[in-house]
mmCIF file of C-alpha atoms and ligand atoms in Angstrom:
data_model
loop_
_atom_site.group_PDB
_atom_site.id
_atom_site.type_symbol
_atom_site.label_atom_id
_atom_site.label_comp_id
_atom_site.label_asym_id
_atom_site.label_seq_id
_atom_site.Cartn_x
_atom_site.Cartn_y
_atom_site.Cartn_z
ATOM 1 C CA UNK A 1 67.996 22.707 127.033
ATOM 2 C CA UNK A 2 67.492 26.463 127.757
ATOM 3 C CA UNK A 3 71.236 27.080 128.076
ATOM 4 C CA UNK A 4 73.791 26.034 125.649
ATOM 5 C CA UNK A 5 77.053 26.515 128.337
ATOM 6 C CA UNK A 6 77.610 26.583 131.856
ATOM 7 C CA UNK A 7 80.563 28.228 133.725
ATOM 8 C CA UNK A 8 81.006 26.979 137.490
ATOM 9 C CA UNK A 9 82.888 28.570 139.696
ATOM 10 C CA UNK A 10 85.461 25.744 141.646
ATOM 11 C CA UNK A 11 86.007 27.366 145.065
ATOM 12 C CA UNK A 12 83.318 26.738 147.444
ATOM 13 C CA UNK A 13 81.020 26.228 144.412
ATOM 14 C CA UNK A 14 82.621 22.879 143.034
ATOM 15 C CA UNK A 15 84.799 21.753 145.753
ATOM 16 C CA UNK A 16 86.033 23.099 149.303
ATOM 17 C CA UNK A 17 87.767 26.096 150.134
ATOM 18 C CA UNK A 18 87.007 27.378 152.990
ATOM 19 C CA UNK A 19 87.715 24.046 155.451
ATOM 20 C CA UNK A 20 90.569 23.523 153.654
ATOM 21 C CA UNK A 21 92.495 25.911 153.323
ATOM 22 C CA UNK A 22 92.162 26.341 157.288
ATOM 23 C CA UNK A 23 93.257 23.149 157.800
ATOM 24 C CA UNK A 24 96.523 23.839 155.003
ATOM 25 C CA UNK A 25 97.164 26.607 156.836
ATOM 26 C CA UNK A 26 96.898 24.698 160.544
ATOM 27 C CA UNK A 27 99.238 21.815 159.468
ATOM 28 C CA UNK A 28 101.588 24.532 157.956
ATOM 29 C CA UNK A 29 102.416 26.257 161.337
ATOM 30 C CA UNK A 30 102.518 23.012 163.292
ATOM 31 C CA UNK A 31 104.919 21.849 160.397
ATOM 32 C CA UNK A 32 106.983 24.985 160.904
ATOM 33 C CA UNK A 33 107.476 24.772 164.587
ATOM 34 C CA UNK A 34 104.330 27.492 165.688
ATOM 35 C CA UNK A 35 102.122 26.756 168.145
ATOM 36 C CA UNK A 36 99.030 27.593 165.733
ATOM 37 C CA UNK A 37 95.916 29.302 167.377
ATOM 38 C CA UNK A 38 92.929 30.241 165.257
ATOM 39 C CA UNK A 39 93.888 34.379 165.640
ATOM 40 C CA UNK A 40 96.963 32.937 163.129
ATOM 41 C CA UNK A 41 94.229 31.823 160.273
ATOM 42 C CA UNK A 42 92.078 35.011 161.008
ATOM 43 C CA UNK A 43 95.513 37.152 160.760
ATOM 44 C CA UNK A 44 96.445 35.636 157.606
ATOM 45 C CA UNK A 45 92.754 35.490 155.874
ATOM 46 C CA UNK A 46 93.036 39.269 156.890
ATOM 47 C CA UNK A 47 96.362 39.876 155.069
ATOM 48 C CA UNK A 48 94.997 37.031 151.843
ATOM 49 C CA UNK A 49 92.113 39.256 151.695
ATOM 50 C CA UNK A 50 93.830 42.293 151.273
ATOM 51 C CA UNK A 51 96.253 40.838 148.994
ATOM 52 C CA UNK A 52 94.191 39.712 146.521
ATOM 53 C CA UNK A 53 92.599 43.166 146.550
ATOM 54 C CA UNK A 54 95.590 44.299 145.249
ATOM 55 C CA UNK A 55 95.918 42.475 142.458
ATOM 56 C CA UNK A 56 92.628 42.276 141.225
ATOM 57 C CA UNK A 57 93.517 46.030 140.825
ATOM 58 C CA UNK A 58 96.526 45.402 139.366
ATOM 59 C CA UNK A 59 98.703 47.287 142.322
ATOM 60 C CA UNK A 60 100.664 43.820 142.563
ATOM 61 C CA UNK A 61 101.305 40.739 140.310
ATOM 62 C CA UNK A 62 100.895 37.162 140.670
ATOM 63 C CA UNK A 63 104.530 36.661 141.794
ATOM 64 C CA UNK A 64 104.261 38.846 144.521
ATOM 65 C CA UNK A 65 100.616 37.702 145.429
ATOM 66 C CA UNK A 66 102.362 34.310 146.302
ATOM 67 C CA UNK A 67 104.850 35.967 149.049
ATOM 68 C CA UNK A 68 103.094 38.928 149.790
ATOM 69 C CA UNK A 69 100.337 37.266 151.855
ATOM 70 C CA UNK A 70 102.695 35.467 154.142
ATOM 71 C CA UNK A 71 105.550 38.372 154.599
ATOM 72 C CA UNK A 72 102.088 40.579 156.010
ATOM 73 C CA UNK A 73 101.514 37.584 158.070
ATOM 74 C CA UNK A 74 105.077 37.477 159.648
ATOM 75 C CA UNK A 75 104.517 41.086 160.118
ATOM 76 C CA UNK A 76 101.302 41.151 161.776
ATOM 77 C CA UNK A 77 101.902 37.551 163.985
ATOM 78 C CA UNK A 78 105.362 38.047 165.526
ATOM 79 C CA UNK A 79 105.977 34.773 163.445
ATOM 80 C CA UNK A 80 108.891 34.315 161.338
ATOM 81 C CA UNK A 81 109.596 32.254 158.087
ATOM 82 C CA UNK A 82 110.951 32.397 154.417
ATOM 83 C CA UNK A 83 107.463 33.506 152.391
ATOM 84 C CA UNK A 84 108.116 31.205 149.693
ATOM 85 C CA UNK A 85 108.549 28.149 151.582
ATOM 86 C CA UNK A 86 105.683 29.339 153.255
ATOM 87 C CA UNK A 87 103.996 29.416 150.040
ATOM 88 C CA UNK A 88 105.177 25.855 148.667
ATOM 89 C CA UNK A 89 103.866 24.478 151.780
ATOM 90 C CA UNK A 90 100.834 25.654 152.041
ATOM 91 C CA UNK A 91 99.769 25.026 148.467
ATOM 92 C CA UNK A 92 100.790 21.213 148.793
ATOM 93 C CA UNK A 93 98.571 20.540 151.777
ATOM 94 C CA UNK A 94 95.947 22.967 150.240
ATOM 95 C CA UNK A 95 95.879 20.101 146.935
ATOM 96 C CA UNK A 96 95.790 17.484 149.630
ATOM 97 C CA UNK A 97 92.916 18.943 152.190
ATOM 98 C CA UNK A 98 90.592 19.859 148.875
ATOM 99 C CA UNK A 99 87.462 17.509 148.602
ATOM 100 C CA UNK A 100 84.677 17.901 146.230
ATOM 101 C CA UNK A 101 81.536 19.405 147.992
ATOM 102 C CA UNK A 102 78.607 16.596 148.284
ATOM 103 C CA UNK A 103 76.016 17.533 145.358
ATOM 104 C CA UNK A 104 79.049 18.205 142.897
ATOM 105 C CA UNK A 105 79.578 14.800 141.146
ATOM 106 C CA UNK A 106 75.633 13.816 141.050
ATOM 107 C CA UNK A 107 75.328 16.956 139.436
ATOM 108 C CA UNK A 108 78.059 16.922 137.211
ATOM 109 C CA UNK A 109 76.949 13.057 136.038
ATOM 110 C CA UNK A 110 73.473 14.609 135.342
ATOM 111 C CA UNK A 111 74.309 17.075 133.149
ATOM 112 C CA UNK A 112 77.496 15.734 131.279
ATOM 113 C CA UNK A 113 76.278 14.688 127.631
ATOM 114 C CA UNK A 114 73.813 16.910 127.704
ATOM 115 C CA UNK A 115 74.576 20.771 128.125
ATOM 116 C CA UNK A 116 78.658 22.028 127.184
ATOM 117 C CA UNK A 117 80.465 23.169 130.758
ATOM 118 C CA UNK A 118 83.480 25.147 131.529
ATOM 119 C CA UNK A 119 85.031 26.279 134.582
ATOM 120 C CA UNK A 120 85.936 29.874 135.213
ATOM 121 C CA UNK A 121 88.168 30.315 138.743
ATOM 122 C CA UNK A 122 89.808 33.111 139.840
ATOM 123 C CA UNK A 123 93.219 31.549 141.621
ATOM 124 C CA UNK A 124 96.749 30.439 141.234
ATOM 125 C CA UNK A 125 97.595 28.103 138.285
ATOM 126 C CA UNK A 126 99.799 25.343 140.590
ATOM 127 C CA UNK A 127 96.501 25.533 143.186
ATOM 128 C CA UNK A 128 93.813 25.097 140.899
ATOM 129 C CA UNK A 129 95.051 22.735 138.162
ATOM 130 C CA UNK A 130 96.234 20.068 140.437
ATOM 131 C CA UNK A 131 93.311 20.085 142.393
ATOM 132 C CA UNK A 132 90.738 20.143 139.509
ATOM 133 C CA UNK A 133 92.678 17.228 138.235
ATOM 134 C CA UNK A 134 92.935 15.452 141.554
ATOM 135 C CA UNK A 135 89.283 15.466 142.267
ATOM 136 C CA UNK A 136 88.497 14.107 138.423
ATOM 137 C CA UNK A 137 87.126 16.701 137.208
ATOM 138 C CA UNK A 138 88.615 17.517 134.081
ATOM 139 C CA UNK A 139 86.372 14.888 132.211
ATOM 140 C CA UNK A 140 83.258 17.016 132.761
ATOM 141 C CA UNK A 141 84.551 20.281 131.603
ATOM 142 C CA UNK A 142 85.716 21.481 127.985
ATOM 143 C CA UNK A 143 87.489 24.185 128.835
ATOM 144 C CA UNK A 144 89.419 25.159 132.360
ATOM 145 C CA UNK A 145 89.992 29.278 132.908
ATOM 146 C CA UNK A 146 92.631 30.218 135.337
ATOM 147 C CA UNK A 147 92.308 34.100 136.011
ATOM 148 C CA UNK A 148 96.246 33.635 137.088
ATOM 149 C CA UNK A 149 97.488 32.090 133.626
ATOM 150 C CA UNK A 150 95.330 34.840 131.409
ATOM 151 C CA UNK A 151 96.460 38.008 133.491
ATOM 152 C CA UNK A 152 92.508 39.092 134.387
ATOM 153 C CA UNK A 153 89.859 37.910 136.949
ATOM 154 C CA UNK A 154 86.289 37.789 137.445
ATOM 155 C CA UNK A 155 84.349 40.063 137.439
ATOM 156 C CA UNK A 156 86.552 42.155 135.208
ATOM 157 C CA UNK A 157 85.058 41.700 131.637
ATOM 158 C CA UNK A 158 88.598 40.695 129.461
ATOM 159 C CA UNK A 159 88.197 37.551 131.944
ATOM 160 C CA UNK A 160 85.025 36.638 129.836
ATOM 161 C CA UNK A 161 86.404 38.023 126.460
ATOM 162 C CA UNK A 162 89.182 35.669 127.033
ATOM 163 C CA UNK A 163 86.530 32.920 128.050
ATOM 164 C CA UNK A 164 84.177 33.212 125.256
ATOM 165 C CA UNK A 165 86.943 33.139 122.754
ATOM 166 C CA UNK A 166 87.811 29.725 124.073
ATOM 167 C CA UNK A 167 84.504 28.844 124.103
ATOM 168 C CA UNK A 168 84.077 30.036 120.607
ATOM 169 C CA UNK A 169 81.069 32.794 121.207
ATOM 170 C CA UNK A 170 78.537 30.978 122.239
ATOM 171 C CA UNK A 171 75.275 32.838 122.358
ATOM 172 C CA UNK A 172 75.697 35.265 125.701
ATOM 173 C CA UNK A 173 72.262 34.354 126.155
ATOM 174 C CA UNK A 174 72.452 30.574 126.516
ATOM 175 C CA UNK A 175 75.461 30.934 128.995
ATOM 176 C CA UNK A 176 74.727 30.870 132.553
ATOM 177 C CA UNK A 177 77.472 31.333 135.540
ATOM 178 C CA UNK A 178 77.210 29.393 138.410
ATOM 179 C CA UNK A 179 79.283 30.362 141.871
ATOM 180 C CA UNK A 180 79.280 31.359 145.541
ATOM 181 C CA UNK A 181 80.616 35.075 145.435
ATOM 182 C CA UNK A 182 78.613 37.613 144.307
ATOM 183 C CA UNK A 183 81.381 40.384 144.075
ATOM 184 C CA UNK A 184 83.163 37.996 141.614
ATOM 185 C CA UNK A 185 80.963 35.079 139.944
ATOM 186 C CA UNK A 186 77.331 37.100 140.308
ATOM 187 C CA UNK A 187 79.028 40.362 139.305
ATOM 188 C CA UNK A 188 81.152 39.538 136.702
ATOM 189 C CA UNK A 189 77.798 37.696 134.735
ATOM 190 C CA UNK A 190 75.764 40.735 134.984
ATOM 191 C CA UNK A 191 79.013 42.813 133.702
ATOM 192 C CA UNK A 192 78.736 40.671 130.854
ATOM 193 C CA UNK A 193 75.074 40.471 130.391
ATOM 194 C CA UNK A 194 74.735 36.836 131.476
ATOM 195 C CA UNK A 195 72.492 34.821 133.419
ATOM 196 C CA UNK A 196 73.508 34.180 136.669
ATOM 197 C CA UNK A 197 72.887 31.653 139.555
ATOM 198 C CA UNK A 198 74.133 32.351 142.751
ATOM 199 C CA UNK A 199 75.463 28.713 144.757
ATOM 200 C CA UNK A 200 74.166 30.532 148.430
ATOM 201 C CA UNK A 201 74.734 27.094 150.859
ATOM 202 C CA UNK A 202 74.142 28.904 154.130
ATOM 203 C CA UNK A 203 71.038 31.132 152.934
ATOM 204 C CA UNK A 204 72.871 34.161 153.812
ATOM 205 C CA UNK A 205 70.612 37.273 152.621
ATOM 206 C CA UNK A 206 71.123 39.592 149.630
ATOM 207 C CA UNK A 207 70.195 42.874 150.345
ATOM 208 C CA UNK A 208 73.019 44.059 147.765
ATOM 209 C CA UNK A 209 72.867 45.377 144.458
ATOM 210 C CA UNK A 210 74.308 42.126 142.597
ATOM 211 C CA UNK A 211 71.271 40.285 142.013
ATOM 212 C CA UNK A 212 71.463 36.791 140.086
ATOM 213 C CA UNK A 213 68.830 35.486 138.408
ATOM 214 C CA UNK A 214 68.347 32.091 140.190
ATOM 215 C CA UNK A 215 69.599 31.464 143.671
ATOM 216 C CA UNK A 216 70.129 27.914 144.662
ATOM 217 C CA UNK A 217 70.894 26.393 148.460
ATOM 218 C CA UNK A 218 71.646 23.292 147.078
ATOM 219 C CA UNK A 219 74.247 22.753 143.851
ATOM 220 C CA UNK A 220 71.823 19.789 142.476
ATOM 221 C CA UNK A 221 69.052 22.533 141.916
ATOM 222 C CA UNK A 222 71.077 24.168 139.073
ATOM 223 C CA UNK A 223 70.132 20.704 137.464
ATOM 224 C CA UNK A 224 65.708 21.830 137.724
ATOM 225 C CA UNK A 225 67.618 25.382 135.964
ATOM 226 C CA UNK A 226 69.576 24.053 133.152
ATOM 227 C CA UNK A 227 65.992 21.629 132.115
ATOM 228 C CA UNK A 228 64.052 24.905 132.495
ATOM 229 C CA UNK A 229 61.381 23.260 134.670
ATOM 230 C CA UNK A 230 63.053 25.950 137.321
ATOM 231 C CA UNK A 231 60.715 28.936 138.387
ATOM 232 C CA UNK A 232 63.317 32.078 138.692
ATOM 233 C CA UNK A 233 64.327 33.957 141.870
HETATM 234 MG MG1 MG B 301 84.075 30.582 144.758
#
């Protein structure tokens, strides 16, 4: 085997995101007493977006991540609520609406045995553990990287300092990163001099300056990558 460790993303790389947390946030409001309309999820993703700008530059903490979001939500909807409850909420149907995409387990059964994996995520600690538990996938993976319980995120390099020491150095270049985003999975691998595959489901085009190595449509290609019967690009 060409590579010695993989790191996959989780969030739309492993298992959903995107459908899910639109539906946590749906049953939230109705939950709540809101008539929800889909401007509600676009206001908040707006207000999540901007949020988690903030702390990847350090302008807020984790703590106030958590709240933030949904006080700029009551702000900008007219809505009104207590931010943590909000918060509480949300996460518990987000663990419950979270499936594993379809090529994730086939893949995962492929290459378990044969090649060392860890997961790398950039979220909240009471999100992603329960969810990477609930979906069995802690068996696969040796080591589990929460950007929330280590205080830095992807692409920032200390996230990988702090992931290679758990991994105990592997060689950089037997590691390949596996995920969705490009400013944070794609980027933070070519930060750090790895080889990257970018998970690109919908085919959307690249025209960017973060350019991975491989690019895969499908998640069960990564498996033609790892046996290096892949040709690049
Ligand atoms: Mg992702």
């Amino acid at each position: 085997m060409p590579y010695q460790y993989l790191l996959f993303d989780a969030d739309n790389t492993l298992f959903d995101f995107s459908e899910a947390s639109h539906l946590a946030f749906a049953q939230l409001l109705r939950a709540e007493g809101h008539d929800y309309h889909e401007t509600h999820y676009a206001t908040y993703q707006a207000g999540n977006e901007l949020v988690w700008r903030e702390f990847e530059r350090g302008l807020i903490d984790a703590r106030e991540l958590r709240v933030k979001r949904f006080r700029l939500f009551f702000e900008r909807s007219g809505l009104g609520g207590d931010p943590a409850v909000y918060h509480q909420q949300y996460m518990d149907n987000l663990i419950r609406a979270t499936e594993l995409l379809s090529g994730t387990l086939p893949l995962l059964e492929k290459l378990y045995g044969r090649v060392r994996m860890a997961i790398i995520t950039n979220g909240l600690r009471e999100a992603q553990r329960p969810r990477i538990r609930k979906l069995g996938l802690d068996r696969y993976f040796d080591h589990i990287i929460v950007s929330d319980e280590i205080g830095s995120a992807k692409p920032d390099p200390a996230f990988f300092d702090y992931t290679f020491a758990q991994l105990q150095q592997p060689d950089p270049e037997r590691v390949l990163v596996i995920g969705d985003s490009l400013s944070s999975d794609i980027q933070g691998g070519l930060n750090y001099g790895l080889d990257t595959c970018w998970f690109n489901p919908q085919g959307k085009p690249n025209e960017g300056p973060v350019q991975p190595r491989y690019e895969v449509r499908s998640i069960e290609r990564v498996w033609d990558i790892v046996r290096g019967a892949e040709e690049e690009g």
